[in-house]
Each structure stands twice: as C-alpha cells, then as structure tokens.
Amino acid sequence: MTQTPDKARPTPRAGIMDIEAYVPGKSTAPAGVAKVHKLSSNENPLGPSPKAIEAAREVAAKLDIYPDGTARRLREAIAEVHGLNPQNIICSNGSDEILGLLAQTYLAPGDEAIFTEHAFMVYKIYIQSAGALPIAVKESEERADVDAILAAVTPRTKIVFLANPNNPTGTYLPFQEVRRLHAALPKTVLLVLDAAYAEYVRRNDYEAGIELAGSSDNVVMTRTFSKIGLGGARIGWMYGPMHIVEAINRVRGPFNVNAMAIEAGIAAIRDRAHVERSIAHNEIWLSWLSEQMTGLGLRVTPSVGNFLLIHFPDDQRHSAAAADDYLTARGYILRRVSGYGFPNALRMSVGTEEANRGVVAALTTFLKS
Ligand SMILES: *Cc1c(COP(=O)(O)O)cnc(C)c1O
C-alpha cells in the first residue's frame, strides 16, 4: 500500500492491532459512596505483610542505586521457602512479565499456542504479540479438559498454557491429570503451569508443579506475589530447567525487578505467619461465601482460589450486569467477566469480613427487587 507523504507514520507489526487490550478490574465507585471495597482483582484482603511494608520503606531512601539485575537474594529467599535451587528461578515484574517472556522466546510467527476456553486472558495477548496463533480449546464443566488440549496439538504447537487453578473459574486440575497431559505432549512443546493461586489451594490431589518442572525439560511453573498481598509491587517468578532459564535471561530486561519489589518480596515470603493468616482467612470466607450465594439461589463455580465465579439468573432485572450496577453503587466493586466467556457472571474476590457480609446483604436485597 502506498502512503501519501503527509500520512506516512510508523505502523505496528502485522497482527498487533488485532490484539484486544487487557481490561483490568475496576477500582472506583460513583462519587458519594462512603466506602469502596475493591473485590475485582483477587488481592489479599489482609493487605501486604507489615514486614514487606517496612522493607520497602527502608529501600526508599536508596532509590538512586540500581537493583541487583539477577534478583539473587529474592531468588534465594524463594528457593529457601520452597526447597528449590535458586539457579533455576527467574524473577519478573509480576508473573505477567514472565508469561510474556516465555511467549517471546518460544513462539515465532506461524506457531500455535494452546490455552483453554475460559483461561486467564493474558496468554492470548502474549501469543498474539509474538505473532503466533492463539488456540482456545473447549473446557468441560468450566474446567480444563486434558483430552481437548491434546486433540488440539499440531506440529506447529509450541506452548500449552495451563492456569491451575484457573482464573476466573477457580477450578483446578488434579495433578494426575496434569501428569497425563505432560506425558502425552510432544517433548518439543513447552508446558507452562501458571500456579498464581497455589498458596490458596487446600486439596490433597493438587500440586503447583514444582516436581514436574524440576524433572522435565519442557515444563515451567510460574508464580506470583500478587494474590498474597503484593499486587502493587509486581513480583512474579518462574521455576524451570536451566536451558529455559538461560534462554529467558537473554531476552529479559536487565533490571526487570525493581529494588522495592526485591526487598518487599524477600520480607513477604519470609513472613510465613502472614501467609498462613491470609490462607486461613480465605478458607473460612471462601466457603462461607459459596454457601451464602448458593443459598440465594445463585450458582457458583466450585473454586479453590481466593475468588468466586457467581452466575446470575436469565431474567434481565437480575442479570450480572444489573447486579454489577447495584453493587457498584453501594461501593462493592466486583469483576465483569464477559471477555472470559461469562456474559452473565461476576467474579468476586474474597474480601474482608465486612466486605463479604456487605455483598451478601446487598445481593439479598437485589434479588428480591
Ligand atoms: C493474577 C494472575 C496472574 C499474574 O499476576 P501478576 O500480578 O502479573 O503476577 C497470572 N495468572 C493468573 C491465572 C492470574 O490470575
């Protein structure tokens, strides 16, 4: 196509403008609402570890100094807590960044990468950014379906992204199923186990993927500090085989994790009491919320995360959109999930006791209206 000189301008690579930009959870309510409860991004209602706040405050005085580009001390702290070799860990600016780096490193135009129907939307964005083809496969009862994933594998498949547990459904694959998937995948396909909610899962048949990533050449596990109290600090990490670590480290920005994140992260992961308190709070309120919503006649997808997918009735007056408006007007910010294939559901993060009780009370009135 010829362009007239005055219209000439830089153009993005083919496919970039086909990407639908990620829409984050809302964080504001209309003016006049006394108190806003943000339940839209699966943050920790108990907040950051007080030790992480203190560590960030201390490093604030030294912000003129570049951080350690390899985040060595943070990797060592993670390794110590999880019993890993720090060499096999890469830290990142949120786990989003490491997911993007994996796509950038292992996908070329014409390649395919697989994820599931209702999976976390960031995968598709990074696959398209790399010029590769996003392949969404059907789930079964709002859960990843190993057979459907395997049936979608072609000679062009380079990555399978599996969120376990998944967001926004909160469902998980027992590890036996993950192993079955891995065993049947070609050795050349990279299996990315995104275990963003691993801390919260309380199931005997669940594993985040440490053992599989530690014993296979084609598996990595990604994790995040975001859902356990440090969403604003942006800290994620990956654990995987050395050959993948070495490839990613060539592509990674030299100082991708900032000094405040490094210090806050080290303090947070060592504060096991705060992590345990957060998990205990979640266990109580996740099941309370599920029971209450079910009692209101709303279907909830069984969740093992720190959030709940709530499905609304078919009638217009009580739709998810109407519920969202009703709750927002009262300061309860939930997450619309139409973009995830759930036009009539809302995702609610487990909140403080006050927020949880408030949402249930508001929905009780809303459903009677
Ligand atoms: C929140 C989330 C992430 C990443 O979060 P970061 O804040 O970038 O670490 C990754 N995967 C899933 C499934 C998530 O829900």
JSON list of N, CA and C in Angstrom, two decimals, residues 272-329:
[
{"chain": "A", "resi": 272, "resn": "ARG", "atom": "N", "xyz": [6.04, -16.05, 57.06]},
{"chain": "A", "resi": 272, "resn": "ARG", "atom": "CA", "xyz": [5.12, -17.18, 56.87]},
{"chain": "A", "resi": 272, "resn": "ARG", "atom": "C", "xyz": [3.84, -17.00, 57.68]},
{"chain": "A", "resi": 273, "resn": "ALA", "atom": "N", "xyz": [3.93, -16.30, 58.80]},
{"chain": "A", "resi": 273, "resn": "ALA", "atom": "CA", "xyz": [2.74, -16.11, 59.63]},
{"chain": "A", "resi": 273, "resn": "ALA", "atom": "C", "xyz": [1.68, -15.31, 58.86]},
{"chain": "A", "resi": 274, "resn": "HIS", "atom": "N", "xyz": [2.13, -14.30, 58.11]},
{"chain": "A", "resi": 274, "resn": "HIS", "atom": "CA", "xyz": [1.18, -13.50, 57.34]},
{"chain": "A", "resi": 274, "resn": "HIS", "atom": "C", "xyz": [0.54, -14.34, 56.22]},
{"chain": "A", "resi": 275, "resn": "VAL", "atom": "N", "xyz": [1.38, -15.15, 55.58]},
{"chain": "A", "resi": 275, "resn": "VAL", "atom": "CA", "xyz": [0.86, -16.03, 54.52]},
{"chain": "A", "resi": 275, "resn": "VAL", "atom": "C", "xyz": [-0.18, -16.98, 55.12]},
{"chain": "A", "resi": 276, "resn": "GLU", "atom": "N", "xyz": [0.14, -17.57, 56.27]},
{"chain": "A", "resi": 276, "resn": "GLU", "atom": "CA", "xyz": [-0.78, -18.52, 56.90]},
{"chain": "A", "resi": 276, "resn": "GLU", "atom": "C", "xyz": [-2.09, -17.84, 57.32]},
{"chain": "A", "resi": 277, "resn": "ARG", "atom": "N", "xyz": [-1.98, -16.63, 57.86]},
{"chain": "A", "resi": 277, "resn": "ARG", "atom": "CA", "xyz": [-3.19, -15.88, 58.23]},
{"chain": "A", "resi": 277, "resn": "ARG", "atom": "C", "xyz": [-4.07, -15.63, 57.01]},
{"chain": "A", "resi": 278, "resn": "SER", "atom": "N", "xyz": [-3.43, -15.28, 55.90]},
{"chain": "A", "resi": 278, "resn": "SER", "atom": "CA", "xyz": [-4.16, -14.97, 54.67]},
{"chain": "A", "resi": 278, "resn": "SER", "atom": "C", "xyz": [-4.89, -16.21, 54.16]},
{"chain": "A", "resi": 279, "resn": "ILE", "atom": "N", "xyz": [-4.19, -17.35, 54.21]},
{"chain": "A", "resi": 279, "resn": "ILE", "atom": "CA", "xyz": [-4.79, -18.60, 53.75]},
{"chain": "A", "resi": 279, "resn": "ILE", "atom": "C", "xyz": [-5.96, -18.99, 54.64]},
{"chain": "A", "resi": 280, "resn": "ALA", "atom": "N", "xyz": [-5.77, -18.84, 55.97]},
{"chain": "A", "resi": 280, "resn": "ALA", "atom": "CA", "xyz": [-6.82, -19.22, 56.92]},
{"chain": "A", "resi": 280, "resn": "ALA", "atom": "C", "xyz": [-8.06, -18.34, 56.72]},
{"chain": "A", "resi": 281, "resn": "HIS", "atom": "N", "xyz": [-7.85, -17.04, 56.52]},
{"chain": "A", "resi": 281, "resn": "HIS", "atom": "CA", "xyz": [-8.96, -16.13, 56.27]},
{"chain": "A", "resi": 281, "resn": "HIS", "atom": "C", "xyz": [-9.72, -16.57, 55.02]},
{"chain": "A", "resi": 282, "resn": "ASN", "atom": "N", "xyz": [-8.95, -16.91, 53.99]},
{"chain": "A", "resi": 282, "resn": "ASN", "atom": "CA", "xyz": [-9.57, -17.29, 52.72]},
{"chain": "A", "resi": 282, "resn": "ASN", "atom": "C", "xyz": [-10.40, -18.56, 52.86]},
{"chain": "A", "resi": 283, "resn": "GLU", "atom": "N", "xyz": [-9.84, -19.51, 53.59]},
{"chain": "A", "resi": 283, "resn": "GLU", "atom": "CA", "xyz": [-10.53, -20.80, 53.73]},
{"chain": "A", "resi": 283, "resn": "GLU", "atom": "C", "xyz": [-11.91, -20.59, 54.37]},
{"chain": "A", "resi": 284, "resn": "ILE", "atom": "N", "xyz": [-11.96, -19.79, 55.39]},
{"chain": "A", "resi": 284, "resn": "ILE", "atom": "CA", "xyz": [-13.22, -19.53, 56.09]},
{"chain": "A", "resi": 284, "resn": "ILE", "atom": "C", "xyz": [-14.22, -18.82, 55.18]},
{"chain": "A", "resi": 285, "resn": "TRP", "atom": "N", "xyz": [-13.76, -17.74, 54.55]},
{"chain": "A", "resi": 285, "resn": "TRP", "atom": "CA", "xyz": [-14.71, -16.89, 53.83]},
{"chain": "A", "resi": 285, "resn": "TRP", "atom": "C", "xyz": [-15.06, -17.39, 52.45]},
{"chain": "A", "resi": 286, "resn": "LEU", "atom": "N", "xyz": [-14.16, -18.15, 51.83]},
{"chain": "A", "resi": 286, "resn": "LEU", "atom": "CA", "xyz": [-14.50, -18.73, 50.53]},
{"chain": "A", "resi": 286, "resn": "LEU", "atom": "C", "xyz": [-15.67, -19.69, 50.70]},
{"chain": "A", "resi": 287, "resn": "SER", "atom": "N", "xyz": [-15.61, -20.52, 51.72]},
{"chain": "A", "resi": 287, "resn": "SER", "atom": "CA", "xyz": [-16.70, -21.49, 51.88]},
{"chain": "A", "resi": 287, "resn": "SER", "atom": "C", "xyz": [-17.96, -20.78, 52.39]},
{"chain": "A", "resi": 288, "resn": "TRP", "atom": "N", "xyz": [-17.81, -19.79, 53.24]},
{"chain": "A", "resi": 288, "resn": "TRP", "atom": "CA", "xyz": [-18.98, -19.03, 53.70]},
{"chain": "A", "resi": 288, "resn": "TRP", "atom": "C", "xyz": [-19.68, -18.36, 52.51]},
{"chain": "A", "resi": 289, "resn": "LEU", "atom": "N", "xyz": [-18.89, -17.70, 51.68]},
{"chain": "A", "resi": 289, "resn": "LEU", "atom": "CA", "xyz": [-19.48, -17.00, 50.51]},
{"chain": "A", "resi": 289, "resn": "LEU", "atom": "C", "xyz": [-20.17, -17.99, 49.57]},
{"chain": "A", "resi": 290, "resn": "SER", "atom": "N", "xyz": [-19.52, -19.13, 49.33]},
{"chain": "A", "resi": 290, "resn": "SER", "atom": "CA", "xyz": [-20.11, -20.14, 48.43]},
{"chain": "A", "resi": 290, "resn": "SER", "atom": "C", "xyz": [-21.47, -20.59, 48.97]},
{"chain": "A", "resi": 291, "resn": "GLU", "atom": "N", "xyz": [-21.51, -20.86, 50.27]},
{"chain": "A", "resi": 291, "resn": "GLU", "atom": "CA", "xyz": [-22.78, -21.30, 50.87]},
{"chain": "A", "resi": 291, "resn": "GLU", "atom": "C", "xyz": [-23.84, -20.21, 50.78]},
{"chain": "A", "resi": 292, "resn": "GLN", "atom": "N", "xyz": [-23.46, -19.00, 51.09]},
{"chain": "A", "resi": 292, "resn": "GLN", "atom": "CA", "xyz": [-24.42, -17.90, 51.07]},
{"chain": "A", "resi": 292, "resn": "GLN", "atom": "C", "xyz": [-24.97, -17.66, 49.67]},
{"chain": "A", "resi": 293, "resn": "MET", "atom": "N", "xyz": [-24.09, -17.64, 48.68]},
{"chain": "A", "resi": 293, "resn": "MET", "atom": "CA", "xyz": [-24.53, -17.40, 47.29]},
{"chain": "A", "resi": 293, "resn": "MET", "atom": "C", "xyz": [-25.46, -18.52, 46.84]},
{"chain": "A", "resi": 294, "resn": "THR", "atom": "N", "xyz": [-25.09, -19.75, 47.15]},
{"chain": "A", "resi": 294, "resn": "THR", "atom": "CA", "xyz": [-25.92, -20.88, 46.80]},
{"chain": "A", "resi": 294, "resn": "THR", "atom": "C", "xyz": [-27.28, -20.76, 47.48]},
{"chain": "A", "resi": 295, "resn": "GLY", "atom": "N", "xyz": [-27.26, -20.34, 48.75]},
{"chain": "A", "resi": 295, "resn": "GLY", "atom": "CA", "xyz": [-28.49, -20.13, 49.50]},
{"chain": "A", "resi": 295, "resn": "GLY", "atom": "C", "xyz": [-29.38, -19.07, 48.86]},
{"chain": "A", "resi": 296, "resn": "LEU", "atom": "N", "xyz": [-28.78, -18.13, 48.16]},
{"chain": "A", "resi": 296, "resn": "LEU", "atom": "CA", "xyz": [-29.55, -17.09, 47.48]},
{"chain": "A", "resi": 296, "resn": "LEU", "atom": "C", "xyz": [-30.07, -17.58, 46.12]},
{"chain": "A", "resi": 297, "resn": "GLY", "atom": "N", "xyz": [-29.74, -18.81, 45.79]},
{"chain": "A", "resi": 297, "resn": "GLY", "atom": "CA", "xyz": [-30.19, -19.37, 44.52]},
{"chain": "A", "resi": 297, "resn": "GLY", "atom": "C", "xyz": [-29.25, -19.06, 43.37]},
{"chain": "A", "resi": 298, "resn": "LEU", "atom": "N", "xyz": [-28.04, -18.58, 43.69]},
{"chain": "A", "resi": 298, "resn": "LEU", "atom": "CA", "xyz": [-27.07, -18.28, 42.64]},
{"chain": "A", "resi": 298, "resn": "LEU", "atom": "C", "xyz": [-26.10, -19.45, 42.49]},
{"chain": "A", "resi": 299, "resn": "ARG", "atom": "N", "xyz": [-25.85, -19.85, 41.26]},
{"chain": "A", "resi": 299, "resn": "ARG", "atom": "CA", "xyz": [-24.88, -20.93, 41.06]},
{"chain": "A", "resi": 299, "resn": "ARG", "atom": "C", "xyz": [-23.47, -20.37, 41.18]},
{"chain": "A", "resi": 300, "resn": "VAL", "atom": "N", "xyz": [-22.61, -21.06, 41.92]},
{"chain": "A", "resi": 300, "resn": "VAL", "atom": "CA", "xyz": [-21.20, -20.66, 41.95]},
{"chain": "A", "resi": 300, "resn": "VAL", "atom": "C", "xyz": [-20.36, -21.81, 41.42]},
{"chain": "A", "resi": 301, "resn": "THR", "atom": "N", "xyz": [-19.33, -21.47, 40.65]},
{"chain": "A", "resi": 301, "resn": "THR", "atom": "CA", "xyz": [-18.40, -22.49, 40.18]},
{"chain": "A", "resi": 301, "resn": "THR", "atom": "C", "xyz": [-17.52, -22.87, 41.36]},
{"chain": "A", "resi": 302, "resn": "PRO", "atom": "N", "xyz": [-17.36, -24.18, 41.63]},
{"chain": "A", "resi": 302, "resn": "PRO", "atom": "CA", "xyz": [-16.55, -24.57, 42.80]},
{"chain": "A", "resi": 302, "resn": "PRO", "atom": "C", "xyz": [-15.12, -24.05, 42.67]},
{"chain": "A", "resi": 303, "resn": "SER", "atom": "N", "xyz": [-14.71, -23.20, 43.61]},
{"chain": "A", "resi": 303, "resn": "SER", "atom": "CA", "xyz": [-13.41, -22.53, 43.50]},
{"chain": "A", "resi": 303, "resn": "SER", "atom": "C", "xyz": [-12.43, -22.99, 44.56]},
{"chain": "A", "resi": 304, "resn": "VAL", "atom": "N", "xyz": [-11.17, -23.12, 44.20]},
{"chain": "A", "resi": 304, "resn": "VAL", "atom": "CA", "xyz": [-10.12, -23.40, 45.18]},
{"chain": "A", "resi": 304, "resn": "VAL", "atom": "C", "xyz": [-9.18, -22.19, 45.31]},
{"chain": "A", "resi": 305, "resn": "GLY", "atom": "N", "xyz": [-9.55, -21.07, 44.68]},
{"chain": "A", "resi": 305, "resn": "GLY", "atom": "CA", "xyz": [-8.70, -19.87, 44.73]},
{"chain": "A", "resi": 305, "resn": "GLY", "atom": "C", "xyz": [-9.13, -18.91, 45.82]},
{"chain": "A", "resi": 306, "resn": "ASN", "atom": "N", "xyz": [-8.84, -17.64, 45.63]},
{"chain": "A", "resi": 306, "resn": "ASN", "atom": "CA", "xyz": [-9.27, -16.63, 46.61]},
{"chain": "A", "resi": 306, "resn": "ASN", "atom": "C", "xyz": [-10.36, -15.75, 46.00]},
{"chain": "A", "resi": 307, "resn": "PHE", "atom": "N", "xyz": [-11.18, -16.38, 45.17]},
{"chain": "A", "resi": 307, "resn": "PHE", "atom": "CA", "xyz": [-12.26, -15.67, 44.48]},
{"chain": "A", "resi": 307, "resn": "PHE", "atom": "C", "xyz": [-13.32, -16.69, 44.08]},
{"chain": "A", "resi": 308, "resn": "LEU", "atom": "N", "xyz": [-14.43, -16.14, 43.61]},
{"chain": "A", "resi": 308, "resn": "LEU", "atom": "CA", "xyz": [-15.60, -16.96, 43.35]},
{"chain": "A", "resi": 308, "resn": "LEU", "atom": "C", "xyz": [-16.28, -16.48, 42.07]},
{"chain": "A", "resi": 309, "resn": "LEU", "atom": "N", "xyz": [-16.64, -17.40, 41.19]},
{"chain": "A", "resi": 309, "resn": "LEU", "atom": "CA", "xyz": [-17.38, -17.02, 39.99]},
{"chain": "A", "resi": 309, "resn": "LEU", "atom": "C", "xyz": [-18.86, -17.25, 40.26]},
{"chain": "A", "resi": 310, "resn": "ILE", "atom": "N", "xyz": [-19.63, -16.15, 40.23]},
{"chain": "A", "resi": 310, "resn": "ILE", "atom": "CA", "xyz": [-21.05, -16.20, 40.60]},
{"chain": "A", "resi": 310, "resn": "ILE", "atom": "C", "xyz": [-21.90, -16.02, 39.35]},
{"chain": "A", "resi": 311, "resn": "HIS", "atom": "N", "xyz": [-22.80, -16.96, 39.10]},
{"chain": "A", "resi": 311, "resn": "HIS", "atom": "CA", "xyz": [-23.63, -16.91, 37.89]},
{"chain": "A", "resi": 311, "resn": "HIS", "atom": "C", "xyz": [-25.01, -16.37, 38.25]},
{"chain": "A", "resi": 312, "resn": "PHE", "atom": "N", "xyz": [-25.53, -15.49, 37.39]},
{"chain": "A", "resi": 312, "resn": "PHE", "atom": "CA", "xyz": [-26.81, -14.83, 37.67]},
{"chain": "A", "resi": 312, "resn": "PHE", "atom": "C", "xyz": [-27.95, -15.42, 36.84]},
{"chain": "A", "resi": 313, "resn": "PRO", "atom": "N", "xyz": [-29.21, -15.20, 37.30]},
{"chain": "A", "resi": 313, "resn": "PRO", "atom": "CA", "xyz": [-30.35, -15.77, 36.57]},
{"chain": "A", "resi": 313, "resn": "PRO", "atom": "C", "xyz": [-30.53, -15.14, 35.19]},
{"chain": "A", "resi": 314, "resn": "ASP", "atom": "N", "xyz": [-31.34, -15.81, 34.37]},
{"chain": "A", "resi": 314, "resn": "ASP", "atom": "CA", "xyz": [-31.53, -15.35, 33.00]},
{"chain": "A", "resi": 314, "resn": "ASP", "atom": "C", "xyz": [-32.35, -14.06, 32.89]},
{"chain": "A", "resi": 315, "resn": "ASP", "atom": "N", "xyz": [-33.19, -13.78, 33.91]},
{"chain": "A", "resi": 315, "resn": "ASP", "atom": "CA", "xyz": [-34.05, -12.61, 33.73]},
{"chain": "A", "resi": 315, "resn": "ASP", "atom": "C", "xyz": [-33.25, -11.31, 33.82]},
{"chain": "A", "resi": 316, "resn": "GLN", "atom": "N", "xyz": [-33.57, -10.41, 32.90]},
{"chain": "A", "resi": 316, "resn": "GLN", "atom": "CA", "xyz": [-32.88, -9.12, 32.70]},
{"chain": "A", "resi": 316, "resn": "GLN", "atom": "C", "xyz": [-32.67, -8.34, 34.00]},
{"chain": "A", "resi": 317, "resn": "ARG", "atom": "N", "xyz": [-33.72, -8.31, 34.84]},
{"chain": "A", "resi": 317, "resn": "ARG", "atom": "CA", "xyz": [-33.65, -7.47, 36.04]},
{"chain": "A", "resi": 317, "resn": "ARG", "atom": "C", "xyz": [-32.62, -7.97, 37.04]},
{"chain": "A", "resi": 318, "resn": "HIS", "atom": "N", "xyz": [-32.31, -9.25, 36.95]},
{"chain": "A", "resi": 318, "resn": "HIS", "atom": "CA", "xyz": [-31.37, -9.83, 37.89]},
{"chain": "A", "resi": 318, "resn": "HIS", "atom": "C", "xyz": [-30.12, -10.38, 37.21]},
{"chain": "A", "resi": 319, "resn": "SER", "atom": "N", "xyz": [-29.77, -9.78, 36.10]},
{"chain": "A", "resi": 319, "resn": "SER", "atom": "CA", "xyz": [-28.59, -10.23, 35.34]},
{"chain": "A", "resi": 319, "resn": "SER", "atom": "C", "xyz": [-27.31, -9.79, 36.06]},
{"chain": "A", "resi": 320, "resn": "ALA", "atom": "N", "xyz": [-26.18, -10.34, 35.59]},
{"chain": "A", "resi": 320, "resn": "ALA", "atom": "CA", "xyz": [-24.88, -9.97, 36.16]},
{"chain": "A", "resi": 320, "resn": "ALA", "atom": "C", "xyz": [-24.63, -8.47, 35.98]},
{"chain": "A", "resi": 321, "resn": "ALA", "atom": "N", "xyz": [-25.03, -7.94, 34.83]},
{"chain": "A", "resi": 321, "resn": "ALA", "atom": "CA", "xyz": [-24.82, -6.50, 34.57]},
{"chain": "A", "resi": 321, "resn": "ALA", "atom": "C", "xyz": [-25.61, -5.66, 35.56]},
{"chain": "A", "resi": 322, "resn": "ALA", "atom": "N", "xyz": [-26.88, -6.08, 35.81]},
{"chain": "A", "resi": 322, "resn": "ALA", "atom": "CA", "xyz": [-27.72, -5.34, 36.76]},
{"chain": "A", "resi": 322, "resn": "ALA", "atom": "C", "xyz": [-27.15, -5.46, 38.18]},
{"chain": "A", "resi": 323, "resn": "ALA", "atom": "N", "xyz": [-26.69, -6.67, 38.52]},
{"chain": "A", "resi": 323, "resn": "ALA", "atom": "CA", "xyz": [-26.10, -6.88, 39.85]},
{"chain": "A", "resi": 323, "resn": "ALA", "atom": "C", "xyz": [-24.84, -6.03, 40.02]},
{"chain": "A", "resi": 324, "resn": "ASP", "atom": "N", "xyz": [-24.05, -5.97, 38.94]},
{"chain": "A", "resi": 324, "resn": "ASP", "atom": "CA", "xyz": [-22.81, -5.18, 38.99]},
{"chain": "A", "resi": 324, "resn": "ASP", "atom": "C", "xyz": [-23.13, -3.70, 39.26]},
{"chain": "A", "resi": 325, "resn": "ASP", "atom": "N", "xyz": [-24.12, -3.18, 38.56]},
{"chain": "A", "resi": 325, "resn": "ASP", "atom": "CA", "xyz": [-24.52, -1.78, 38.77]},
{"chain": "A", "resi": 325, "resn": "ASP", "atom": "C", "xyz": [-24.99, -1.56, 40.22]},
{"chain": "A", "resi": 326, "resn": "TYR", "atom": "N", "xyz": [-25.80, -2.50, 40.68]},
{"chain": "A", "resi": 326, "resn": "TYR", "atom": "CA", "xyz": [-26.38, -2.40, 42.02]},
{"chain": "A", "resi": 326, "resn": "TYR", "atom": "C", "xyz": [-25.26, -2.40, 43.08]},
{"chain": "A", "resi": 327, "resn": "LEU", "atom": "N", "xyz": [-24.33, -3.34, 42.92]},
{"chain": "A", "resi": 327, "resn": "LEU", "atom": "CA", "xyz": [-23.24, -3.46, 43.91]},
{"chain": "A", "resi": 327, "resn": "LEU", "atom": "C", "xyz": [-22.28, -2.27, 43.83]},
{"chain": "A", "resi": 328, "resn": "THR", "atom": "N", "xyz": [-21.97, -1.86, 42.61]},
{"chain": "A", "resi": 328, "resn": "THR", "atom": "CA", "xyz": [-21.03, -0.74, 42.44]},
{"chain": "A", "resi": 328, "resn": "THR", "atom": "C", "xyz": [-21.58, 0.53, 43.10]},
{"chain": "A", "resi": 329, "resn": "ALA", "atom": "N", "xyz": [-22.87, 0.75, 42.95]},
{"chain": "A", "resi": 329, "resn": "ALA", "atom": "CA", "xyz": [-23.50, 1.93, 43.54]},
{"chain": "A", "resi": 329, "resn": "ALA", "atom": "C", "xyz": [-23.38, 1.91, 45.06]}
]
